[in-house]
Amino acid sequence: DDPVKSREDADSERIRDIAYNWFRADLVTRLKPGGRIVLIMTRWHEDDLAGRLLLDDPDRWRVLKLPALAEAGDPLGREIGTPLWPEWESGDQLADKRRALGERDWAALFQQSPRPPDGALFKTALIEAVPASIPGKSVRAWDLAATKALGTRDPDWTVGWRMTKTPVGRFVIDDVVRLRGSPDE
């Protein structure tokens, strides 16, 4: 139960190694024939004990993930965005916590979807400031939000960006537009 106690421990490769080695060398060796292992934990880090076990042998484990706000395929049959325990914390209260925590800790602690500290899709260390006017060929793309406000669920953002291919072959996002809600609102 809860092999990771804090963000500091979760971010320490040494502490993650200790938990994993304890599991393999101490816990598994003491399991009686026919015994079962139930791991209950908050997913603080993508390389935490659960992450490593799922990577090593994904078919061995059955995962029950109960995020604070329901996601697609919710095991309880909740609609997307529905709070896990609305009598305890409403959607508005969870939104306040999300703003206070930031996306990385929200995703880990409340949604059980840990993300790396340097970004899940784009590595923040690779992002550079660019001049306002960039020579090259440009194209604009749009990611049209497909959700509307529903109850306490905020709609996704519609986002447009302009990307330019510079003369040296690098791609630069040089303009971003964000609109709240779906394009038909």
mmCIF file of C-alpha atoms in Angstrom:
data_model
loop_
_atom_site.group_PDB
_atom_site.id
_atom_site.type_symbol
_atom_site.label_atom_id
_atom_site.label_comp_id
_atom_site.label_asym_id
_atom_site.label_seq_id
_atom_site.Cartn_x
_atom_site.Cartn_y
_atom_site.Cartn_z
ATOM 1 C CA ASP A 1 0.000 0.000 0.000
ATOM 2 C CA ASP A 2 1.426 3.350 -1.145
ATOM 3 C CA PRO A 3 5.084 2.498 -1.881
ATOM 4 C CA VAL A 4 5.588 6.113 -3.030
ATOM 5 C CA LYS A 5 5.074 8.635 -0.239
ATOM 6 C CA SER A 6 5.770 12.019 -1.850
ATOM 7 C CA ARG A 7 6.677 13.924 -5.019
ATOM 8 C CA GLU A 8 10.291 14.003 -3.793
ATOM 9 C CA ASP A 9 10.384 10.197 -3.535
ATOM 10 C CA ALA A 10 8.583 9.806 -6.867
ATOM 11 C CA ASP A 11 11.128 11.978 -8.655
ATOM 12 C CA SER A 12 14.077 10.084 -7.135
ATOM 13 C CA GLU A 13 15.312 7.286 -9.394
ATOM 14 C CA ARG A 14 17.117 5.827 -6.384
ATOM 15 C CA ILE A 15 13.903 5.621 -4.318
ATOM 16 C CA ARG A 16 11.999 4.139 -7.282
ATOM 17 C CA ASP A 17 14.746 1.511 -7.673
ATOM 18 C CA ILE A 18 14.528 0.670 -3.947
ATOM 19 C CA ALA A 19 10.742 0.115 -4.190
ATOM 20 C CA TYR A 20 11.091 -2.042 -7.299
ATOM 21 C CA ASN A 21 13.935 -4.118 -5.853
ATOM 22 C CA TRP A 22 12.017 -4.564 -2.574
ATOM 23 C CA PHE A 23 9.021 -5.834 -4.550
ATOM 24 C CA ARG A 24 11.083 -8.341 -6.563
ATOM 25 C CA ALA A 25 13.485 -9.574 -3.896
ATOM 26 C CA ASP A 26 11.469 -9.268 -0.676
ATOM 27 C CA LEU A 27 7.750 -9.344 -1.406
ATOM 28 C CA VAL A 28 7.557 -11.773 -4.324
ATOM 29 C CA THR A 29 9.894 -14.283 -2.666
ATOM 30 C CA ARG A 30 7.604 -14.467 0.384
ATOM 31 C CA LEU A 31 4.399 -15.024 -1.578
ATOM 32 C CA LYS A 32 2.800 -18.343 -0.647
ATOM 33 C CA PRO A 33 1.658 -20.715 -3.430
ATOM 34 C CA GLY A 34 -1.680 -19.504 -4.767
ATOM 35 C CA GLY A 35 -1.166 -16.129 -3.090
ATOM 36 C CA ARG A 36 -2.168 -12.887 -4.761
ATOM 37 C CA ILE A 37 -0.651 -9.437 -4.839
ATOM 38 C CA VAL A 38 -2.805 -6.321 -4.616
ATOM 39 C CA LEU A 39 -0.903 -3.098 -5.176
ATOM 40 C CA ILE A 40 -2.740 0.020 -4.036
ATOM 41 C CA MET A 41 -1.018 3.259 -4.849
ATOM 42 C CA THR A 42 -1.177 6.759 -6.194
ATOM 43 C CA ARG A 43 0.548 6.937 -9.572
ATOM 44 C CA TRP A 44 3.048 9.720 -8.833
ATOM 45 C CA HIS A 45 5.511 8.960 -11.637
ATOM 46 C CA GLU A 46 5.391 7.065 -14.947
ATOM 47 C CA ASP A 47 8.386 4.966 -13.735
ATOM 48 C CA ASP A 48 6.944 4.193 -10.278
ATOM 49 C CA LEU A 49 6.445 0.623 -9.036
ATOM 50 C CA ALA A 50 3.142 0.177 -10.888
ATOM 51 C CA GLY A 51 4.635 1.645 -14.049
ATOM 52 C CA ARG A 52 7.576 -0.739 -13.946
ATOM 53 C CA LEU A 53 5.412 -3.784 -13.221
ATOM 54 C CA LEU A 54 3.064 -2.919 -16.080
ATOM 55 C CA LEU A 55 6.032 -2.420 -18.399
ATOM 56 C CA ASP A 56 7.658 -5.724 -17.360
ATOM 57 C CA ASP A 57 4.554 -7.905 -17.651
ATOM 58 C CA PRO A 58 1.400 -5.987 -18.648
ATOM 59 C CA ASP A 59 -0.773 -9.106 -19.024
ATOM 60 C CA ARG A 60 -0.108 -10.209 -15.451
ATOM 61 C CA TRP A 61 -1.861 -7.225 -13.877
ATOM 62 C CA ARG A 62 -5.465 -6.067 -13.780
ATOM 63 C CA VAL A 63 -5.622 -2.300 -13.248
ATOM 64 C CA LEU A 64 -8.534 -0.608 -11.511
ATOM 65 C CA LYS A 65 -8.101 3.109 -12.129
ATOM 66 C CA LEU A 66 -10.594 5.452 -10.447
ATOM 67 C CA PRO A 67 -9.724 9.015 -11.439
ATOM 68 C CA ALA A 68 -11.213 11.967 -9.557
ATOM 69 C CA LEU A 69 -12.950 13.034 -12.779
ATOM 70 C CA ALA A 70 -14.247 10.222 -14.969
ATOM 71 C CA GLU A 71 -12.520 9.562 -18.267
ATOM 72 C CA ALA A 72 -13.575 7.490 -21.281
ATOM 73 C CA GLY A 73 -14.221 3.855 -20.335
ATOM 74 C CA ASP A 74 -14.805 4.624 -16.653
ATOM 75 C CA PRO A 75 -15.054 1.326 -14.676
ATOM 76 C CA LEU A 76 -17.975 2.725 -12.647
ATOM 77 C CA GLY A 77 -19.880 3.791 -15.760
ATOM 78 C CA ARG A 78 -19.659 7.508 -14.921
ATOM 79 C CA GLU A 79 -19.994 10.072 -17.681
ATOM 80 C CA ILE A 80 -16.767 11.830 -18.659
ATOM 81 C CA GLY A 81 -16.001 14.628 -16.196
ATOM 82 C CA THR A 82 -18.183 13.277 -13.365
ATOM 83 C CA PRO A 83 -16.493 13.496 -9.939
ATOM 84 C CA LEU A 84 -15.647 10.201 -8.235
ATOM 85 C CA TRP A 85 -17.255 11.218 -4.943
ATOM 86 C CA PRO A 86 -19.300 14.378 -5.547
ATOM 87 C CA GLU A 87 -20.620 14.451 -1.960
ATOM 88 C CA TRP A 88 -17.014 14.779 -0.795
ATOM 89 C CA GLU A 89 -15.602 17.013 -3.544
ATOM 90 C CA SER A 90 -17.693 18.675 -6.210
ATOM 91 C CA GLY A 91 -16.495 19.386 -9.724
ATOM 92 C CA ASP A 92 -15.879 23.004 -8.707
ATOM 93 C CA GLN A 93 -13.790 21.973 -5.701
ATOM 94 C CA LEU A 94 -11.751 19.622 -7.886
ATOM 95 C CA ALA A 95 -11.263 22.412 -10.444
ATOM 96 C CA ASP A 96 -9.888 24.632 -7.655
ATOM 97 C CA LYS A 97 -7.447 21.892 -6.629
ATOM 98 C CA ARG A 98 -6.410 21.400 -10.248
ATOM 99 C CA ARG A 99 -5.584 25.092 -10.606
ATOM 100 C CA ALA A 100 -3.661 25.075 -7.311
ATOM 101 C CA LEU A 101 -1.676 21.910 -8.103
ATOM 102 C CA GLY A 102 -0.814 22.423 -11.759
ATOM 103 C CA GLU A 103 -1.291 19.856 -14.514
ATOM 104 C CA ARG A 104 1.544 17.468 -13.633
ATOM 105 C CA ASP A 105 0.479 16.870 -10.037
ATOM 106 C CA TRP A 106 -3.224 16.946 -10.936
ATOM 107 C CA ALA A 107 -2.727 14.248 -13.584
ATOM 108 C CA ALA A 108 -0.739 12.076 -11.157
ATOM 109 C CA LEU A 109 -2.533 12.536 -7.847
ATOM 110 C CA PHE A 110 -6.122 12.908 -8.986
ATOM 111 C CA GLN A 111 -6.324 11.251 -12.407
ATOM 112 C CA GLN A 112 -3.737 8.483 -11.878
ATOM 113 C CA SER A 113 -2.007 9.412 -15.150
ATOM 114 C CA PRO A 114 1.541 10.450 -14.239
ATOM 115 C CA ARG A 115 3.505 12.633 -16.635
ATOM 116 C CA PRO A 116 7.225 13.323 -16.927
ATOM 117 C CA PRO A 117 8.385 16.633 -15.409
ATOM 118 C CA ASP A 118 9.730 17.877 -18.733
ATOM 119 C CA GLY A 119 6.457 17.445 -20.613
ATOM 120 C CA ALA A 120 4.342 14.569 -21.868
ATOM 121 C CA LEU A 121 4.262 15.416 -25.577
ATOM 122 C CA PHE A 122 6.820 18.173 -25.984
ATOM 123 C CA LYS A 123 10.053 18.277 -24.034
ATOM 124 C CA THR A 124 10.182 21.715 -22.467
ATOM 125 C CA ALA A 125 13.992 21.790 -22.640
ATOM 126 C CA LEU A 126 13.757 21.734 -26.448
ATOM 127 C CA ILE A 127 11.473 24.772 -26.702
ATOM 128 C CA GLU A 128 13.261 27.975 -27.692
ATOM 129 C CA ALA A 129 12.195 31.578 -28.025
ATOM 130 C CA VAL A 130 12.045 32.680 -31.662
ATOM 131 C CA PRO A 131 12.058 36.074 -33.369
ATOM 132 C CA ALA A 132 8.663 37.679 -34.031
ATOM 133 C CA SER A 133 9.164 37.589 -37.798
ATOM 134 C CA ILE A 134 10.407 34.299 -39.197
ATOM 135 C CA PRO A 135 11.286 33.865 -42.859
ATOM 136 C CA GLY A 136 10.047 30.708 -44.527
ATOM 137 C CA LYS A 137 6.867 28.937 -45.622
ATOM 138 C CA SER A 138 3.972 28.946 -43.141
ATOM 139 C CA VAL A 139 0.810 26.943 -42.624
ATOM 140 C CA ARG A 140 -2.002 27.360 -40.075
ATOM 141 C CA ALA A 141 -3.723 24.364 -38.474
ATOM 142 C CA TRP A 142 -6.678 24.059 -36.132
ATOM 143 C CA ASP A 143 -7.554 21.523 -33.453
ATOM 144 C CA LEU A 144 -11.298 22.026 -33.174
ATOM 145 C CA ALA A 145 -12.700 21.255 -29.735
ATOM 146 C CA ALA A 146 -15.359 18.595 -29.854
ATOM 147 C CA THR A 147 -16.854 19.141 -26.404
ATOM 148 C CA LYS A 148 -19.343 21.597 -24.947
ATOM 149 C CA ALA A 149 -19.757 22.684 -21.351
ATOM 150 C CA LEU A 150 -21.751 19.974 -19.590
ATOM 151 C CA GLY A 151 -22.589 20.295 -15.913
ATOM 152 C CA THR A 152 -19.330 21.026 -14.106
ATOM 153 C CA ARG A 153 -17.166 19.876 -17.024
ATOM 154 C CA ASP A 154 -15.377 22.650 -18.830
ATOM 155 C CA PRO A 155 -15.209 22.311 -22.605
ATOM 156 C CA ASP A 156 -11.947 21.665 -24.386
ATOM 157 C CA TRP A 157 -10.136 24.554 -26.036
ATOM 158 C CA THR A 158 -10.164 25.106 -29.774
ATOM 159 C CA VAL A 159 -6.578 25.930 -30.706
ATOM 160 C CA GLY A 160 -5.085 27.264 -33.908
ATOM 161 C CA TRP A 161 -1.393 27.668 -34.610
ATOM 162 C CA ARG A 162 0.811 28.809 -37.421
ATOM 163 C CA MET A 163 3.933 26.788 -38.136
ATOM 164 C CA THR A 164 6.778 28.006 -40.286
ATOM 165 C CA LYS A 165 9.514 25.946 -41.935
ATOM 166 C CA THR A 166 12.668 28.032 -41.753
ATOM 167 C CA PRO A 167 15.271 28.156 -44.540
ATOM 168 C CA VAL A 168 17.483 25.765 -42.520
ATOM 169 C CA GLY A 169 14.682 23.174 -42.276
ATOM 170 C CA ARG A 170 13.507 23.745 -38.691
ATOM 171 C CA PHE A 171 9.809 23.958 -37.847
ATOM 172 C CA VAL A 172 8.706 26.808 -35.615
ATOM 173 C CA ILE A 173 5.284 27.502 -34.088
ATOM 174 C CA ASP A 174 5.126 31.275 -34.405
ATOM 175 C CA ASP A 175 1.499 32.042 -33.523
ATOM 176 C CA VAL A 176 -1.140 30.395 -31.313
ATOM 177 C CA VAL A 177 -4.834 31.209 -30.906
ATOM 178 C CA ARG A 178 -6.966 29.628 -28.159
ATOM 179 C CA LEU A 179 -10.753 29.750 -28.032
ATOM 180 C CA ARG A 180 -12.874 28.314 -25.228
ATOM 181 C CA GLY A 181 -15.473 25.698 -26.224
ATOM 182 C CA SER A 182 -16.436 23.963 -29.400
ATOM 183 C CA PRO A 183 -16.432 25.781 -32.753
ATOM 184 C CA ASP A 184 -20.224 25.711 -33.020
ATOM 185 C CA GLU A 185 -20.790 27.655 -29.775
#
